[in-house]
Short mmCIF file of C-alpha atoms in Angstrom, two decimals:
data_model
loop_
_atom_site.label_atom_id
_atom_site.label_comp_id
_atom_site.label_asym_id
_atom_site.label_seq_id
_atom_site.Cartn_x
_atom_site.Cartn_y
_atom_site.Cartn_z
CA UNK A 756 0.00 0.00 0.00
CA UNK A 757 1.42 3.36 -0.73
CA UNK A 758 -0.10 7.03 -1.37
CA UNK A 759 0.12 9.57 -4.41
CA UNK A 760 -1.37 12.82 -5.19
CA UNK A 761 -0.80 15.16 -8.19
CA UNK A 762 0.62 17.95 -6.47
CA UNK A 763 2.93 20.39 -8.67
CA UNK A 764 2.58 22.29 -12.15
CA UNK A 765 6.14 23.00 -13.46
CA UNK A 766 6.75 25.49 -15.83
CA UNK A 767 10.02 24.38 -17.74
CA UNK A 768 11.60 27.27 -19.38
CA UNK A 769 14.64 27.44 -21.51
CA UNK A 770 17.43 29.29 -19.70
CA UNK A 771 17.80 32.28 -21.70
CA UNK A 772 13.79 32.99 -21.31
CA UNK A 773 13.70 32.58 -17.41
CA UNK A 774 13.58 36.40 -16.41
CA UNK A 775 11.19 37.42 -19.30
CA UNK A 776 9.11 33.87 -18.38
CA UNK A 777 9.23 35.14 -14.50
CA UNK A 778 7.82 38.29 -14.41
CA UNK A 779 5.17 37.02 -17.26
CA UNK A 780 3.58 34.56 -15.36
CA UNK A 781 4.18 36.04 -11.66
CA UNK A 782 1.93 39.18 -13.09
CA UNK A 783 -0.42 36.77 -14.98
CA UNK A 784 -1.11 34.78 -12.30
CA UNK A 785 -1.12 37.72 -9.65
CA UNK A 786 1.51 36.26 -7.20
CA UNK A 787 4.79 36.82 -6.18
CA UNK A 788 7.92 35.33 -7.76
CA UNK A 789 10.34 33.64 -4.99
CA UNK A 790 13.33 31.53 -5.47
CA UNK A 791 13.39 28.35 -4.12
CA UNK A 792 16.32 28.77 -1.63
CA UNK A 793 19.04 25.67 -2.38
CA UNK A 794 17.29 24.80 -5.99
CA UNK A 795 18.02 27.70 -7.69
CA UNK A 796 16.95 26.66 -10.77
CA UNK A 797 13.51 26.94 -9.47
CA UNK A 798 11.32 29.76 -8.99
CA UNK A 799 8.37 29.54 -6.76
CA UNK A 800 5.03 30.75 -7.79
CA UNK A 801 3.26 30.30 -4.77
CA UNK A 802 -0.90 31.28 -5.30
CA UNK A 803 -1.14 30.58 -9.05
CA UNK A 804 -4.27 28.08 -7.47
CA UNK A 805 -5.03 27.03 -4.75
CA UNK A 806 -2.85 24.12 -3.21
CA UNK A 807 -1.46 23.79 -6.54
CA UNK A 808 2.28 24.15 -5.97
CA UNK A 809 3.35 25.92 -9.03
CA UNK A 810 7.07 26.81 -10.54
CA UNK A 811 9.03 27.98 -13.11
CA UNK A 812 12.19 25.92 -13.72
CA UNK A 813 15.03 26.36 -15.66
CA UNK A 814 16.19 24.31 -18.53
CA UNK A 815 18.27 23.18 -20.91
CA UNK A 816 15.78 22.48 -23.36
CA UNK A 817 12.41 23.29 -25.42
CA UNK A 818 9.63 25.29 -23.26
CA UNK A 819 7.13 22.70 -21.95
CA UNK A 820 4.97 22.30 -18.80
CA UNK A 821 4.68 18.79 -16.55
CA UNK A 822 3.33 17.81 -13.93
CA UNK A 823 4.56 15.83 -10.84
CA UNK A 824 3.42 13.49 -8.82
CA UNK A 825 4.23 13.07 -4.94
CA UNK A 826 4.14 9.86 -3.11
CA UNK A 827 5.54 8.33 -0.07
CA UNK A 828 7.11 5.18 -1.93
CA UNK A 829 8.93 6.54 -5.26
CA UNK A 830 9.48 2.77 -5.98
CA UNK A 831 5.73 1.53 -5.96
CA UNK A 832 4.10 4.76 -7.72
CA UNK A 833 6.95 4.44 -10.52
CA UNK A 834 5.92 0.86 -11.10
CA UNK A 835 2.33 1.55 -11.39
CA UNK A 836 2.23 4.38 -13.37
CA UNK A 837 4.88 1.87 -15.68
CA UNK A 838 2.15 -1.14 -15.25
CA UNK A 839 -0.13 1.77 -16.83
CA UNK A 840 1.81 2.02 -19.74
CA UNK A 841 4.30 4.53 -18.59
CA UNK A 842 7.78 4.73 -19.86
CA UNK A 843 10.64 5.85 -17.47
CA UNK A 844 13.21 8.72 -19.33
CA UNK A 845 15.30 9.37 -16.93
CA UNK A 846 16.24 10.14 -13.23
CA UNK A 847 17.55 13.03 -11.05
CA UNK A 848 18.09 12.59 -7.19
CA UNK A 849 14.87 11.91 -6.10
CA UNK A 850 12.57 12.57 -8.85
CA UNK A 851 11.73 9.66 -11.28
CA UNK A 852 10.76 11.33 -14.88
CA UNK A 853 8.27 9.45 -17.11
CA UNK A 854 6.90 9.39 -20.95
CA UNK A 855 3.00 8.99 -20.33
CA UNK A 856 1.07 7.22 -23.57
CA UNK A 857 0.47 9.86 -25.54
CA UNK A 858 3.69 11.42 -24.36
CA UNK A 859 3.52 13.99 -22.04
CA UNK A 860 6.44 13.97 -19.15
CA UNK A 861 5.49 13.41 -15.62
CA UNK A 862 7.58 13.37 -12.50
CA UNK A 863 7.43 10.80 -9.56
CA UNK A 864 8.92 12.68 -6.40
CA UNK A 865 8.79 12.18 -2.59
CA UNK A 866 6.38 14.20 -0.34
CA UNK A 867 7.00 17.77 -0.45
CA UNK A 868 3.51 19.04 0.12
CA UNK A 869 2.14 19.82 3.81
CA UNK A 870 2.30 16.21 5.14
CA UNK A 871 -1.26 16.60 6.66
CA UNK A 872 -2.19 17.85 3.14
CA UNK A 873 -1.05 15.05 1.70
CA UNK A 874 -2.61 12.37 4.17
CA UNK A 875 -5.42 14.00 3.43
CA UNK A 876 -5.88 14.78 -0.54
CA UNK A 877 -3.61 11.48 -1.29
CA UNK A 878 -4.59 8.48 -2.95
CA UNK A 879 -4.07 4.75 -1.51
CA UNK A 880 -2.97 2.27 -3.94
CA UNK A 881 -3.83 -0.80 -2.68
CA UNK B 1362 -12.06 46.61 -14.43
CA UNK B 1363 -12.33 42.67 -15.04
CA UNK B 1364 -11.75 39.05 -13.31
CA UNK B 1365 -9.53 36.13 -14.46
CA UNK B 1366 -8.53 33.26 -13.15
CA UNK B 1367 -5.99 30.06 -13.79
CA UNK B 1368 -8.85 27.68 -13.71
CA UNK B 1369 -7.90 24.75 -15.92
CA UNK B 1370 -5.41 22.38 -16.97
CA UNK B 1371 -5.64 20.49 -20.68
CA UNK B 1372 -4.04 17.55 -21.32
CA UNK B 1373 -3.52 17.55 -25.34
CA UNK B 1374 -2.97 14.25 -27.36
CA UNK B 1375 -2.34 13.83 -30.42
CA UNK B 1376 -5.80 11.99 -32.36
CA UNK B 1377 -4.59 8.68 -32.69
CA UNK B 1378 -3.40 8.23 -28.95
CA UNK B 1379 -6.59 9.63 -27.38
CA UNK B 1380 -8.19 6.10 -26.25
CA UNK B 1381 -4.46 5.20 -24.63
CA UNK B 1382 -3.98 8.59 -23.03
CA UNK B 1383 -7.33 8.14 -21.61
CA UNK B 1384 -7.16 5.24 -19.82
CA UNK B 1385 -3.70 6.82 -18.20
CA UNK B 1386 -4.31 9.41 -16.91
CA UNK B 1387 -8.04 8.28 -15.92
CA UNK B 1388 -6.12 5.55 -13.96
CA UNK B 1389 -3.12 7.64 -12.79
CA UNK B 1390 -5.20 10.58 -11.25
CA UNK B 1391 -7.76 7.50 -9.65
CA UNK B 1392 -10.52 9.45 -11.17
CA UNK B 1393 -13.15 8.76 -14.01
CA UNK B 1394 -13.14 9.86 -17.83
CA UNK B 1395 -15.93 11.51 -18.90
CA UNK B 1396 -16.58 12.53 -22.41
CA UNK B 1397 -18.02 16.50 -22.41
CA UNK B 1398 -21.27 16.85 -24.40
CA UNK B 1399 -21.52 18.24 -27.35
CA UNK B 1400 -17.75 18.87 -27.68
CA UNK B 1401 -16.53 15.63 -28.35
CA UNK B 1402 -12.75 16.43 -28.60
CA UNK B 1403 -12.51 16.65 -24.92
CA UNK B 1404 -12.57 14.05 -22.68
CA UNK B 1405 -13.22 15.63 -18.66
CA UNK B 1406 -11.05 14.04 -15.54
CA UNK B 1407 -13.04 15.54 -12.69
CA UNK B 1408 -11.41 15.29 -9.39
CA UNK B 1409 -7.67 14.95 -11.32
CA UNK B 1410 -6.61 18.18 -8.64
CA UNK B 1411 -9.51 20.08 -6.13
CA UNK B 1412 -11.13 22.70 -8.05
CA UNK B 1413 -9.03 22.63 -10.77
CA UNK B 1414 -10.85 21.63 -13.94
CA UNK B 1415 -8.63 19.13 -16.00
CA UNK B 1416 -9.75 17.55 -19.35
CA UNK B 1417 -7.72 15.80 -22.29
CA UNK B 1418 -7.98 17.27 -25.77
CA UNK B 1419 -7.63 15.48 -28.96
CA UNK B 1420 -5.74 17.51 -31.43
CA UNK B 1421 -4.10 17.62 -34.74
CA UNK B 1422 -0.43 18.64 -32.97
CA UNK B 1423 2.41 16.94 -31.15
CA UNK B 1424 1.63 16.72 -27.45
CA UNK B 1425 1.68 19.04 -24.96
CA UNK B 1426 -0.25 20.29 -21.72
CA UNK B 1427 -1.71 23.88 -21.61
CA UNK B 1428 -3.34 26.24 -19.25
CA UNK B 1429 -6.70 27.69 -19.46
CA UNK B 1430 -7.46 31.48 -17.85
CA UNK B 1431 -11.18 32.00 -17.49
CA UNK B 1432 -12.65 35.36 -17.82
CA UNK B 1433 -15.54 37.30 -17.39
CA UNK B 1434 -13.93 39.73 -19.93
CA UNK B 1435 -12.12 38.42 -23.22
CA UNK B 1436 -10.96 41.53 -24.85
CA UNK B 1437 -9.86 42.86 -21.25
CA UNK B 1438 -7.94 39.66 -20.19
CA UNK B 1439 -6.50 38.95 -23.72
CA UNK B 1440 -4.90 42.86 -23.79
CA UNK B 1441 -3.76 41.89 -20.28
CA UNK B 1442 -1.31 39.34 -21.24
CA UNK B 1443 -0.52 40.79 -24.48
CA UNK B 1444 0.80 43.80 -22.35
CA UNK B 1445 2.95 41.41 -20.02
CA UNK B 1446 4.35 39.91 -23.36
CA UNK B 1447 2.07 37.51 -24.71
CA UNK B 1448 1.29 37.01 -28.35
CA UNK B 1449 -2.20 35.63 -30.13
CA UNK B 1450 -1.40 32.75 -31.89
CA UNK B 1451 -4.91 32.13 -32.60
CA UNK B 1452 -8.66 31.93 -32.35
CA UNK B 1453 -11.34 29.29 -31.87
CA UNK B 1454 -14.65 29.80 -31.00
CA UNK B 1455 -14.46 31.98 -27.81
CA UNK B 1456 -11.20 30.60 -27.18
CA UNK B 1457 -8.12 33.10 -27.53
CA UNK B 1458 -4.96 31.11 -27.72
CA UNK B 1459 -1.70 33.06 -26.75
CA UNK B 1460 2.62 31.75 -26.65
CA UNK B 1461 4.19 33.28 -23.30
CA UNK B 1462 7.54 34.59 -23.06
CA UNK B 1463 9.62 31.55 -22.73
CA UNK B 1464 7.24 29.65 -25.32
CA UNK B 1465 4.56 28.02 -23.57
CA UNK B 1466 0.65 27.74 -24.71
CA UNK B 1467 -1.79 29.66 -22.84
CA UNK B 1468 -5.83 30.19 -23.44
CA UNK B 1469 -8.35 32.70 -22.28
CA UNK B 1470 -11.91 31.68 -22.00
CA UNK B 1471 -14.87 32.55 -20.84
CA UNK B 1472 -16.00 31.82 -17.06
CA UNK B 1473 -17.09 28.24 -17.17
CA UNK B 1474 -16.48 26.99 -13.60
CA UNK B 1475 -19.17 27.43 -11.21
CA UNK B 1476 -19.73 31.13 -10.60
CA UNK B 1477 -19.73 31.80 -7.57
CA UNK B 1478 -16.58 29.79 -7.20
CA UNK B 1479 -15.08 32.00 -9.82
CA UNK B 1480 -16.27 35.26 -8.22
CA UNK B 1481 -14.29 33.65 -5.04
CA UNK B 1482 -11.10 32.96 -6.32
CA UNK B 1483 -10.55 35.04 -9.51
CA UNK B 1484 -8.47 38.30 -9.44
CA UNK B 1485 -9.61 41.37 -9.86
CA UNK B 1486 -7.47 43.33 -12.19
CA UNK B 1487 -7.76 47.45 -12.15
#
């Protein structure tokens, strides 16, 4: 048995664009810009909805979004999002990064939510 | 004056991997697909993220995800974003679809979430 939630819109912008993307979508949205302190190829954008965390991040690569998934066993929710037809594409510390059918990237990544947040809006997977 | 909000999250597949996609993400988010009526190209996954409306769209592209800004003013929110940066890359129906700085897809729409949910959480921009 383990837990998952959706949990985190990521904004993946190429390097170059980051200050231009940052102030777009911190005015868009309404809500202040903040750097993540220790990941500073991240850029909070705390607010965009409601107990959606929401980023920017930097990249070395074409501008996309993804989404990623939290869980409290990285092992269990990367197999069954694989037994679902998911493809893994790579990995970086924690976060598992997967190629859903269809193929749109998704990230499997530990708890980083409010943990009574989680408990609460979290799937079990029996 | 005028009120927008970040209010949904599309999921866009290319045609022919619609029916694969759909079972995915139906069974990754632990929530139901649900085709909308009378616009067959999207397929709804209620519950996918609390409050947040999040559907699959079948389109004639690569694939990609995209946000949705709903709006009880389409002229006003479009000039918005075009005056943070934004450019209209097109038109459909009521539908205003705009690239970011940094490249990603954006849409303005009208309000289509409950209303007084909208009225509740939108911003109210001077």
């Amino acid at each position: 048995m383990h837990r998952s939630r959706f949990s985190t819109l990521l904004i993946d912008v190429p390097q170059d664009q980051v200050p231009a993307a940052t102030t777009f979508w911190s005015s868009a949205f309404g809500v202040p810009a903040t750097p993540v302190p220790g990941e500073e190829q991240f850029t909070g954008l705390r607010g965009a909805f409601p107990g959606l965390v929401t980023a920017l991040q930097s990249i070395d690569d074409a501008p996309r979004y993804h989404l990623d998934f939290e869980t409290d066993d990285l092992d269990a929710e990367t197999a069954r999002l694989i037994a679902l037809g998911a493809v893994e594409v790579g990995r970086w510390l924690d976060c598992r990064t997967l190629r859903a059918p269809g193929g749109h990237l998704l990230c499997v990544i530990p708890v980083h939510s409010d943990p009574e947040e989680f408990q609460r809006l979290a799937t079990v997977w029996e």
